[in-house]
Amino acid sequence: MYEERFDKRKFDELRPMEAETGIIPNANGSARFKIGNTEAYAAVYGPQEVKPKHLEKVDRAIIMCRYDMMPFSVPDRAKPGFDRRDMEISEVITNSLNRAVILEEMPRSMIDVRVYVSQADAGTRCASLTAAAMACADAGLPMRDLVAAVAAGKIGDSICLDLTKEEEDFHEGGATDVPIGFLPSKNEIVLLQLDGKVSREDLKKIIEIGKIGAAKIYELQKAALKRRFSNESQS
Ligand code: UDP
């Protein structure tokens, strides 16, 4: 049984969030997204020449994304180097961005996306994807929509939004974690993973709660981008 959340949040409540764009002067686009104690920075370079050349596509751009955790992002110092988890997360972020960015408008080019997690308390792939989508918009890339991503799941008997690491590790009754990425205005899911076991009915409820959370994240993303572009037009 999990009747009250460790941090006293409601079951459908997100952790406090912060979002900003245009924070890295040397990148074409950048963003920071923080949700509770999970924080991600994203930098976008391009569209630029494809290197190595054989990866070039004549009819569209390619996205190359790399996710990394800073050594101090977790209590036990993250191991340096690109491990299987980093590889998997880089790939799921790339796949999601491929659905959001209009690649056909930038043939023969490459978009390099770098995401760094500075603090990790679960949900880092979702925070990274949320930041990466904002950074792509900040770079002025043509996009079908932003991606707003959040993890939801089931802890004990309760369907929960935006799990913490403490909740992911809940043993009594088990924990299931479902990272979900949405193109909110298109009502499309571009990321859906599942770590654990749930019934079909519960999965529907988890996706529904995730969608409500993503709608709030989307509002924050848009507000951050509006702030950035209105500041730019004033200077
Ligand atoms: N984590 C950690 N050390 C690692 C990798 C992960 O402490 O080397 C923690 C971190 O808090 C992370 C969480 O485990 O957010 C869950 O990781 P998972 O692979 O499920 O991905 P995430 O939920 O971050 O997308």
PDB file of C-alpha atoms and ligand atoms in Angstrom:
ATOM      1  CA  MET A   1       0.000   0.000   0.000  1.00  0.00           C
ATOM      2  CA  TYR A   2       1.182   3.509  -0.805  1.00  0.00           C
ATOM      3  CA  GLU A   3      -1.390   5.886   0.649  1.00  0.00           C
ATOM      4  CA  GLU A   4       0.606   9.064   1.067  1.00  0.00           C
ATOM      5  CA  ARG A   5       3.498  10.141  -1.136  1.00  0.00           C
ATOM      6  CA  PHE A   6       6.916  10.460   0.516  1.00  0.00           C
ATOM      7  CA  ASP A   7       7.045  14.155  -0.422  1.00  0.00           C
ATOM      8  CA  LYS A   8       3.337  14.703   0.446  1.00  0.00           C
ATOM      9  CA  ARG A   9       2.360  15.529  -3.142  1.00  0.00           C
ATOM     10  CA  LYS A  10      -1.040  14.583  -4.506  1.00  0.00           C
ATOM     11  CA  PHE A  11      -0.910  11.488  -6.710  1.00  0.00           C
ATOM     12  CA  ASP A  12      -1.524  13.601  -9.829  1.00  0.00           C
ATOM     13  CA  GLU A  13       0.798  16.452  -8.839  1.00  0.00           C
ATOM     14  CA  LEU A  14       4.057  17.340 -10.586  1.00  0.00           C
ATOM     15  CA  ARG A  15       7.110  18.415  -8.637  1.00  0.00           C
ATOM     16  CA  PRO A  16       7.921  22.172  -8.774  1.00  0.00           C
ATOM     17  CA  MET A  17       9.306  23.081 -12.205  1.00  0.00           C
ATOM     18  CA  GLU A  18      11.561  25.668 -13.838  1.00  0.00           C
ATOM     19  CA  ALA A  19      12.178  26.165 -17.559  1.00  0.00           C
ATOM     20  CA  GLU A  20      14.343  28.595 -19.465  1.00  0.00           C
ATOM     21  CA  THR A  21      15.857  28.845 -22.923  1.00  0.00           C
ATOM     22  CA  GLY A  22      18.790  30.623 -24.546  1.00  0.00           C
ATOM     23  CA  ILE A  23      21.146  29.936 -21.646  1.00  0.00           C
ATOM     24  CA  ILE A  24      24.217  28.683 -23.560  1.00  0.00           C
ATOM     25  CA  PRO A  25      25.723  31.431 -25.731  1.00  0.00           C
ATOM     26  CA  ASN A  26      27.901  29.058 -27.797  1.00  0.00           C
ATOM     27  CA  ALA A  27      25.019  26.853 -28.964  1.00  0.00           C
ATOM     28  CA  ASN A  28      22.438  27.664 -31.639  1.00  0.00           C
ATOM     29  CA  GLY A  29      19.689  26.759 -29.197  1.00  0.00           C
ATOM     30  CA  SER A  30      19.635  25.789 -25.547  1.00  0.00           C
ATOM     31  CA  ALA A  31      17.391  25.126 -22.591  1.00  0.00           C
ATOM     32  CA  ARG A  32      17.276  24.089 -18.977  1.00  0.00           C
ATOM     33  CA  PHE A  33      14.413  22.159 -17.407  1.00  0.00           C
ATOM     34  CA  LYS A  34      14.134  21.328 -13.733  1.00  0.00           C
ATOM     35  CA  ILE A  35      11.467  19.212 -12.091  1.00  0.00           C
ATOM     36  CA  GLY A  36      11.951  18.626  -8.380  1.00  0.00           C
ATOM     37  CA  ASN A  37      15.553  17.510  -7.916  1.00  0.00           C
ATOM     38  CA  THR A  38      15.975  16.419 -11.536  1.00  0.00           C
ATOM     39  CA  GLU A  39      17.586  18.964 -13.832  1.00  0.00           C
ATOM     40  CA  ALA A  40      18.681  18.760 -17.471  1.00  0.00           C
ATOM     41  CA  TYR A  41      20.544  21.117 -19.789  1.00  0.00           C
ATOM     42  CA  ALA A  42      20.244  20.812 -23.568  1.00  0.00           C
ATOM     43  CA  ALA A  43      22.333  22.414 -26.313  1.00  0.00           C
ATOM     44  CA  VAL A  44      21.520  22.250 -30.030  1.00  0.00           C
ATOM     45  CA  TYR A  45      24.052  22.839 -32.809  1.00  0.00           C
ATOM     46  CA  GLY A  46      22.964  23.135 -36.415  1.00  0.00           C
ATOM     47  CA  PRO A  47      21.551  22.533 -38.889  1.00  0.00           C
ATOM     48  CA  GLN A  48      25.122  21.939 -40.008  1.00  0.00           C
ATOM     49  CA  GLU A  49      27.153  19.852 -42.449  1.00  0.00           C
ATOM     50  CA  VAL A  50      26.809  16.096 -41.853  1.00  0.00           C
ATOM     51  CA  LYS A  51      29.919  14.449 -40.446  1.00  0.00           C
ATOM     52  CA  PRO A  52      30.740  11.674 -41.198  1.00  0.00           C
ATOM     53  CA  LYS A  53      29.491  12.372 -44.717  1.00  0.00           C
ATOM     54  CA  HIS A  54      28.113   8.878 -45.392  1.00  0.00           C
ATOM     55  CA  LEU A  55      25.336   9.516 -42.847  1.00  0.00           C
ATOM     56  CA  GLU A  56      23.933  12.339 -44.972  1.00  0.00           C
ATOM     57  CA  LYS A  57      20.319  11.962 -46.216  1.00  0.00           C
ATOM     58  CA  VAL A  58      19.433  13.710 -49.475  1.00  0.00           C
ATOM     59  CA  ASP A  59      15.827  14.317 -48.472  1.00  0.00           C
ATOM     60  CA  ARG A  60      16.070  15.240 -44.798  1.00  0.00           C
ATOM     61  CA  ALA A  61      18.167  16.207 -41.827  1.00  0.00           C
ATOM     62  CA  ILE A  62      19.458  13.739 -39.253  1.00  0.00           C
ATOM     63  CA  ILE A  63      19.436  14.253 -35.505  1.00  0.00           C
ATOM     64  CA  MET A  64      22.415  13.049 -33.493  1.00  0.00           C
ATOM     65  CA  CYS A  65      21.665  13.132 -29.784  1.00  0.00           C
ATOM     66  CA  ARG A  66      23.825  12.328 -26.832  1.00  0.00           C
ATOM     67  CA  TYR A  67      22.594  12.090 -23.248  1.00  0.00           C
ATOM     68  CA  ASP A  68      25.036  12.179 -20.372  1.00  0.00           C
ATOM     69  CA  MET A  69      24.895  12.440 -16.602  1.00  0.00           C
ATOM     70  CA  MET A  70      27.336  14.763 -14.911  1.00  0.00           C
ATOM     71  CA  PRO A  71      29.527  12.925 -12.352  1.00  0.00           C
ATOM     72  CA  PHE A  72      27.969  14.891  -9.481  1.00  0.00           C
ATOM     73  CA  SER A  73      24.357  14.352 -10.599  1.00  0.00           C
ATOM     74  CA  VAL A  74      23.806  11.286  -8.401  1.00  0.00           C
ATOM     75  CA  PRO A  75      24.840  10.415  -4.814  1.00  0.00           C
ATOM     76  CA  ASP A  76      27.387   7.762  -5.940  1.00  0.00           C
ATOM     77  CA  ARG A  77      29.201   9.761  -8.652  1.00  0.00           C
ATOM     78  CA  ALA A  78      28.030   8.753 -12.138  1.00  0.00           C
ATOM     79  CA  LYS A  79      30.609   6.613 -13.946  1.00  0.00           C
ATOM     80  CA  PRO A  80      32.381   8.463 -16.750  1.00  0.00           C
ATOM     81  CA  GLY A  81      31.913   7.207 -20.321  1.00  0.00           C
ATOM     82  CA  PHE A  82      29.003   6.287 -22.545  1.00  0.00           C
ATOM     83  CA  ASP A  83      27.326   3.165 -21.123  1.00  0.00           C
ATOM     84  CA  ARG A  84      24.349   1.096 -22.318  1.00  0.00           C
ATOM     85  CA  ARG A  85      21.876   3.215 -20.372  1.00  0.00           C
ATOM     86  CA  ASP A  86      23.232   6.455 -21.893  1.00  0.00           C
ATOM     87  CA  MET A  87      23.050   4.805 -25.314  1.00  0.00           C
ATOM     88  CA  GLU A  88      19.438   3.727 -24.824  1.00  0.00           C
ATOM     89  CA  ILE A  89      18.342   7.116 -23.514  1.00  0.00           C
ATOM     90  CA  SER A  90      20.158   8.948 -26.346  1.00  0.00           C
ATOM     91  CA  GLU A  91      18.304   6.753 -28.804  1.00  0.00           C
ATOM     92  CA  VAL A  92      14.825   7.228 -27.330  1.00  0.00           C
ATOM     93  CA  ILE A  93      15.348  11.001 -27.201  1.00  0.00           C
ATOM     94  CA  THR A  94      16.509  10.978 -30.844  1.00  0.00           C
ATOM     95  CA  ASN A  95      13.467   8.942 -31.906  1.00  0.00           C
ATOM     96  CA  SER A  96      11.123  11.357 -30.146  1.00  0.00           C
ATOM     97  CA  LEU A  97      12.789  14.449 -31.616  1.00  0.00           C
ATOM     98  CA  ASN A  98      12.615  12.859 -35.074  1.00  0.00           C
ATOM     99  CA  ARG A  99       8.828  13.053 -34.729  1.00  0.00           C
ATOM    100  CA  ALA A 100       8.824  16.659 -33.523  1.00  0.00           C
ATOM    101  CA  VAL A 101      11.344  18.341 -35.830  1.00  0.00           C
ATOM    102  CA  ILE A 102      10.393  18.729 -39.522  1.00  0.00           C
ATOM    103  CA  LEU A 103      13.507  17.052 -40.882  1.00  0.00           C
ATOM    104  CA  GLU A 104      12.383  17.256 -44.532  1.00  0.00           C
ATOM    105  CA  GLU A 105      12.821  21.041 -44.431  1.00  0.00           C
ATOM    106  CA  MET A 106      16.576  20.683 -43.824  1.00  0.00           C
ATOM    107  CA  PRO A 107      17.920  18.097 -46.287  1.00  0.00           C
ATOM    108  CA  ARG A 108      21.596  17.086 -46.205  1.00  0.00           C
ATOM    109  CA  SER A 109      22.117  18.532 -42.735  1.00  0.00           C
ATOM    110  CA  MET A 110      22.784  17.363 -39.221  1.00  0.00           C
ATOM    111  CA  ILE A 111      21.402  18.585 -35.913  1.00  0.00           C
ATOM    112  CA  ASP A 112      23.593  17.829 -32.953  1.00  0.00           C
ATOM    113  CA  VAL A 113      21.750  17.661 -29.618  1.00  0.00           C
ATOM    114  CA  ARG A 114      23.671  17.372 -26.346  1.00  0.00           C
ATOM    115  CA  VAL A 115      21.853  16.778 -23.093  1.00  0.00           C
ATOM    116  CA  TYR A 116      23.492  16.857 -19.685  1.00  0.00           C
ATOM    117  CA  VAL A 117      21.811  15.895 -16.429  1.00  0.00           C
ATOM    118  CA  SER A 118      23.154  18.019 -13.578  1.00  0.00           C
ATOM    119  CA  GLN A 119      20.897  16.508 -10.880  1.00  0.00           C
ATOM    120  CA  ALA A 120      19.111  13.178 -11.032  1.00  0.00           C
ATOM    121  CA  ASP A 121      16.146  12.165  -8.929  1.00  0.00           C
ATOM    122  CA  ALA A 122      14.352   9.909 -11.447  1.00  0.00           C
ATOM    123  CA  GLY A 123      12.717  10.997 -14.690  1.00  0.00           C
ATOM    124  CA  THR A 124      15.938  12.200 -16.281  1.00  0.00           C
ATOM    125  CA  ARG A 125      15.104  10.929 -19.780  1.00  0.00           C
ATOM    126  CA  CYS A 126      11.821  12.841 -19.666  1.00  0.00           C
ATOM    127  CA  ALA A 127      13.427  16.025 -18.313  1.00  0.00           C
ATOM    128  CA  SER A 128      16.156  15.711 -20.959  1.00  0.00           C
ATOM    129  CA  LEU A 129      13.642  15.286 -23.769  1.00  0.00           C
ATOM    130  CA  THR A 130      11.586  18.225 -22.492  1.00  0.00           C
ATOM    131  CA  ALA A 131      14.725  20.397 -22.416  1.00  0.00           C
ATOM    132  CA  ALA A 132      15.955  19.119 -25.807  1.00  0.00           C
ATOM    133  CA  ALA A 133      12.643  19.991 -27.486  1.00  0.00           C
ATOM    134  CA  MET A 134      12.783  23.512 -26.064  1.00  0.00           C
ATOM    135  CA  ALA A 135      16.393  23.856 -27.230  1.00  0.00           C
ATOM    136  CA  CYS A 136      15.388  22.788 -30.766  1.00  0.00           C
ATOM    137  CA  ALA A 137      12.663  25.453 -30.793  1.00  0.00           C
ATOM    138  CA  ASP A 138      15.137  27.974 -29.387  1.00  0.00           C
ATOM    139  CA  ALA A 139      17.496  27.139 -32.278  1.00  0.00           C
ATOM    140  CA  GLY A 140      14.668  28.101 -34.652  1.00  0.00           C
ATOM    141  CA  LEU A 141      14.284  24.611 -36.115  1.00  0.00           C
ATOM    142  CA  PRO A 142      11.005  23.949 -37.942  1.00  0.00           C
ATOM    143  CA  MET A 143       8.851  21.831 -35.640  1.00  0.00           C
ATOM    144  CA  ARG A 144       5.484  20.112 -35.701  1.00  0.00           C
ATOM    145  CA  ASP A 145       5.222  20.659 -31.956  1.00  0.00           C
ATOM    146  CA  LEU A 146       7.299  20.673 -28.757  1.00  0.00           C
ATOM    147  CA  VAL A 147       7.725  17.427 -26.831  1.00  0.00           C
ATOM    148  CA  ALA A 148       6.546  17.499 -23.210  1.00  0.00           C
ATOM    149  CA  ALA A 149       7.635  14.405 -21.313  1.00  0.00           C
ATOM    150  CA  VAL A 150       7.048  13.063 -17.828  1.00  0.00           C
ATOM    151  CA  ALA A 151       7.160   9.699 -16.093  1.00  0.00           C
ATOM    152  CA  ALA A 152       4.052   8.295 -14.464  1.00  0.00           C
ATOM    153  CA  GLY A 153       3.492   4.911 -12.912  1.00  0.00           C
ATOM    154  CA  LYS A 154       2.079   2.750 -10.219  1.00  0.00           C
ATOM    155  CA  ILE A 155       3.471   2.618  -6.698  1.00  0.00           C
ATOM    156  CA  GLY A 156       1.861  -0.069  -4.597  1.00  0.00           C
ATOM    157  CA  ASP A 157      -1.816   0.333  -5.535  1.00  0.00           C
ATOM    158  CA  SER A 158      -1.621   3.998  -6.479  1.00  0.00           C
ATOM    159  CA  ILE A 159      -1.292   5.554  -9.917  1.00  0.00           C
ATOM    160  CA  CYS A 160       1.255   8.389  -9.550  1.00  0.00           C
ATOM    161  CA  LEU A 161       2.548  11.232 -11.666  1.00  0.00           C
ATOM    162  CA  ASP A 162       6.207  12.252 -11.818  1.00  0.00           C
ATOM    163  CA  LEU A 163       7.937   9.605  -9.705  1.00  0.00           C
ATOM    164  CA  THR A 164      10.963  10.364  -7.542  1.00  0.00           C
ATOM    165  CA  LYS A 165      13.886   7.951  -7.153  1.00  0.00           C
ATOM    166  CA  GLU A 166      12.603   7.060  -3.680  1.00  0.00           C
ATOM    167  CA  GLU A 167       9.257   6.113  -5.245  1.00  0.00           C
ATOM    168  CA  GLU A 168      10.887   4.147  -8.077  1.00  0.00           C
ATOM    169  CA  ASP A 169      12.697   2.128  -5.438  1.00  0.00           C
ATOM    170  CA  PHE A 170       9.498   1.397  -3.455  1.00  0.00           C
ATOM    171  CA  HIS A 171       9.553  -2.306  -2.678  1.00  0.00           C
ATOM    172  CA  GLU A 172       6.401  -2.951  -0.694  1.00  0.00           C
ATOM    173  CA  GLY A 173       3.927  -3.767  -3.486  1.00  0.00           C
ATOM    174  CA  GLY A 174       6.372  -2.824  -6.225  1.00  0.00           C
ATOM    175  CA  ALA A 175       6.819   0.183  -8.498  1.00  0.00           C
ATOM    176  CA  THR A 176       6.217   0.554 -12.216  1.00  0.00           C
ATOM    177  CA  ASP A 177       7.705   3.460 -14.083  1.00  0.00           C
ATOM    178  CA  VAL A 178       6.360   4.631 -17.454  1.00  0.00           C
ATOM    179  CA  PRO A 179       8.241   7.485 -19.147  1.00  0.00           C
ATOM    180  CA  ILE A 180       5.902   9.177 -21.638  1.00  0.00           C
ATOM    181  CA  GLY A 181       6.548  11.899 -24.219  1.00  0.00           C
ATOM    182  CA  PHE A 182       3.746  13.778 -25.946  1.00  0.00           C
ATOM    183  CA  LEU A 183       3.365  16.164 -28.848  1.00  0.00           C
ATOM    184  CA  PRO A 184       0.629  17.910 -26.870  1.00  0.00           C
ATOM    185  CA  SER A 185      -1.107  19.903 -29.581  1.00  0.00           C
ATOM    186  CA  LYS A 186      -1.112  16.876 -31.923  1.00  0.00           C
ATOM    187  CA  ASN A 187      -2.254  14.485 -29.205  1.00  0.00           C
ATOM    188  CA  GLU A 188       0.533  12.084 -30.223  1.00  0.00           C
ATOM    189  CA  ILE A 189       2.734   9.913 -28.043  1.00  0.00           C
ATOM    190  CA  VAL A 190       6.369   9.887 -29.171  1.00  0.00           C
ATOM    191  CA  LEU A 191       7.945   8.137 -26.181  1.00  0.00           C
ATOM    192  CA  LEU A 192       6.489   5.266 -24.216  1.00  0.00           C
ATOM    193  CA  GLN A 193       8.594   2.909 -22.139  1.00  0.00           C
ATOM    194  CA  LEU A 194       7.655   0.631 -19.287  1.00  0.00           C
ATOM    195  CA  ASP A 195       9.788  -0.566 -16.431  1.00  0.00           C
ATOM    196  CA  GLY A 196       7.744  -2.993 -14.314  1.00  0.00           C
ATOM    197  CA  LYS A 197       4.424  -4.720 -14.710  1.00  0.00           C
ATOM    198  CA  VAL A 198       0.914  -3.256 -15.010  1.00  0.00           C
ATOM    199  CA  SER A 199      -2.466  -4.311 -16.367  1.00  0.00           C
ATOM    200  CA  ARG A 200      -3.784  -2.822 -19.596  1.00  0.00           C
ATOM    201  CA  GLU A 201      -6.382  -0.851 -17.584  1.00  0.00           C
ATOM    202  CA  ASP A 202      -3.727   0.620 -15.301  1.00  0.00           C
ATOM    203  CA  LEU A 203      -1.513   1.490 -18.251  1.00  0.00           C
ATOM    204  CA  LYS A 204      -4.385   3.517 -19.705  1.00  0.00           C
ATOM    205  CA  LYS A 205      -4.757   5.359 -16.396  1.00  0.00           C
ATOM    206  CA  ILE A 206      -0.994   5.966 -16.248  1.00  0.00           C
ATOM    207  CA  ILE A 207      -0.988   7.424 -19.772  1.00  0.00           C
ATOM    208  CA  GLU A 208      -3.995   9.594 -18.898  1.00  0.00           C
ATOM    209  CA  ILE A 209      -2.330  11.023 -15.780  1.00  0.00           C
ATOM    210  CA  GLY A 210       0.882  11.524 -17.798  1.00  0.00           C
ATOM    211  CA  LYS A 211      -1.029  13.450 -20.424  1.00  0.00           C
ATOM    212  CA  ILE A 212      -2.441  15.833 -17.816  1.00  0.00           C
ATOM    213  CA  GLY A 213       1.076  16.383 -16.430  1.00  0.00           C
ATOM    214  CA  ALA A 214       2.511  16.913 -19.912  1.00  0.00           C
ATOM    215  CA  ALA A 215      -0.094  19.590 -20.646  1.00  0.00           C
ATOM    216  CA  LYS A 216       1.248  21.581 -17.660  1.00  0.00           C
ATOM    217  CA  ILE A 217       4.846  21.077 -18.755  1.00  0.00           C
ATOM    218  CA  TYR A 218       3.885  22.233 -22.258  1.00  0.00           C
ATOM    219  CA  GLU A 219       2.487  25.515 -20.881  1.00  0.00           C
ATOM    220  CA  LEU A 220       5.763  26.128 -19.033  1.00  0.00           C
ATOM    221  CA  GLN A 221       7.820  25.332 -22.150  1.00  0.00           C
ATOM    222  CA  LYS A 222       5.793  27.753 -24.254  1.00  0.00           C
ATOM    223  CA  ALA A 223       6.031  30.470 -21.594  1.00  0.00           C
ATOM    224  CA  ALA A 224       9.841  30.062 -21.472  1.00  0.00           C
ATOM    225  CA  LEU A 225      10.114  30.362 -25.254  1.00  0.00           C
ATOM    226  CA  LYS A 226       7.789  33.377 -25.345  1.00  0.00           C
ATOM    227  CA  ARG A 227       9.864  35.101 -22.651  1.00  0.00           C
ATOM    228  CA  ARG A 228      13.019  34.462 -24.609  1.00  0.00           C
ATOM    229  CA  PHE A 229      11.684  35.771 -27.910  1.00  0.00           C
ATOM    230  CA  SER A 230      10.016  38.821 -26.378  1.00  0.00           C
ATOM    231  CA  ASN A 231      13.312  39.697 -24.612  1.00  0.00           C
ATOM    232  CA  GLU A 232      15.126  39.333 -27.921  1.00  0.00           C
ATOM    233  CA  SER A 233      12.718  41.628 -29.779  1.00  0.00           C
ATOM    234  CA  GLN A 234      13.208  44.301 -27.085  1.00  0.00           C
ATOM    235  CA  SER A 235      17.037  44.259 -27.299  1.00  0.00           C
TER     236      SER A 235
HETATM  237  N1  UDP B   1      20.524   6.679 -11.282  1.00  0.00           N
HETATM  238  C1  UDP B   1      21.654   6.693 -10.477  1.00  0.00           C
HETATM  239  N2  UDP B   1      22.856   6.352 -11.039  1.00  0.00           N
HETATM  240  C2  UDP B   1      22.979   5.981 -12.357  1.00  0.00           C
HETATM  241  C3  UDP B   1      21.835   5.951 -13.151  1.00  0.00           C
HETATM  242  C4  UDP B   1      20.622   6.312 -12.580  1.00  0.00           C
HETATM  243  O1  UDP B   1      21.572   7.038  -9.299  1.00  0.00           O
HETATM  244  O2  UDP B   1      24.100   5.682 -12.811  1.00  0.00           O
HETATM  245  C5  UDP B   1      19.242   7.087 -10.687  1.00  0.00           C
HETATM  246  C6  UDP B   1      18.851   8.509 -11.089  1.00  0.00           C
HETATM  247  O3  UDP B   1      18.190   9.150 -10.001  1.00  0.00           O
HETATM  248  C7  UDP B   1      17.892   8.252 -12.210  1.00  0.00           C
HETATM  249  C8  UDP B   1      17.161   7.045 -11.664  1.00  0.00           C
HETATM  250  O4  UDP B   1      18.188   6.243 -11.131  1.00  0.00           O
HETATM  251  O5  UDP B   1      17.054   9.361 -12.433  1.00  0.00           O
HETATM  252  C9  UDP B   1      16.340   6.265 -12.621  1.00  0.00           C
HETATM  253  O6  UDP B   1      17.095   5.925 -13.740  1.00  0.00           O
HETATM  254  P1  UDP B   1      16.420   5.309 -15.035  1.00  0.00           P
HETATM  255  O7  UDP B   1      17.464   4.529 -15.752  1.00  0.00           O
HETATM  256  O8  UDP B   1      15.144   4.636 -14.684  1.00  0.00           O
HETATM  257  O9  UDP B   1      16.098   6.578 -15.954  1.00  0.00           O
HETATM  258  P2  UDP B   1      15.337   7.933 -15.648  1.00  0.00           P
HETATM  259  O10 UDP B   1      14.187   7.639 -14.690  1.00  0.00           O
HETATM  260  O11 UDP B   1      16.332   8.865 -15.015  1.00  0.00           O
HETATM  261  O12 UDP B   1      14.859   8.403 -16.959  1.00  0.00           O
END
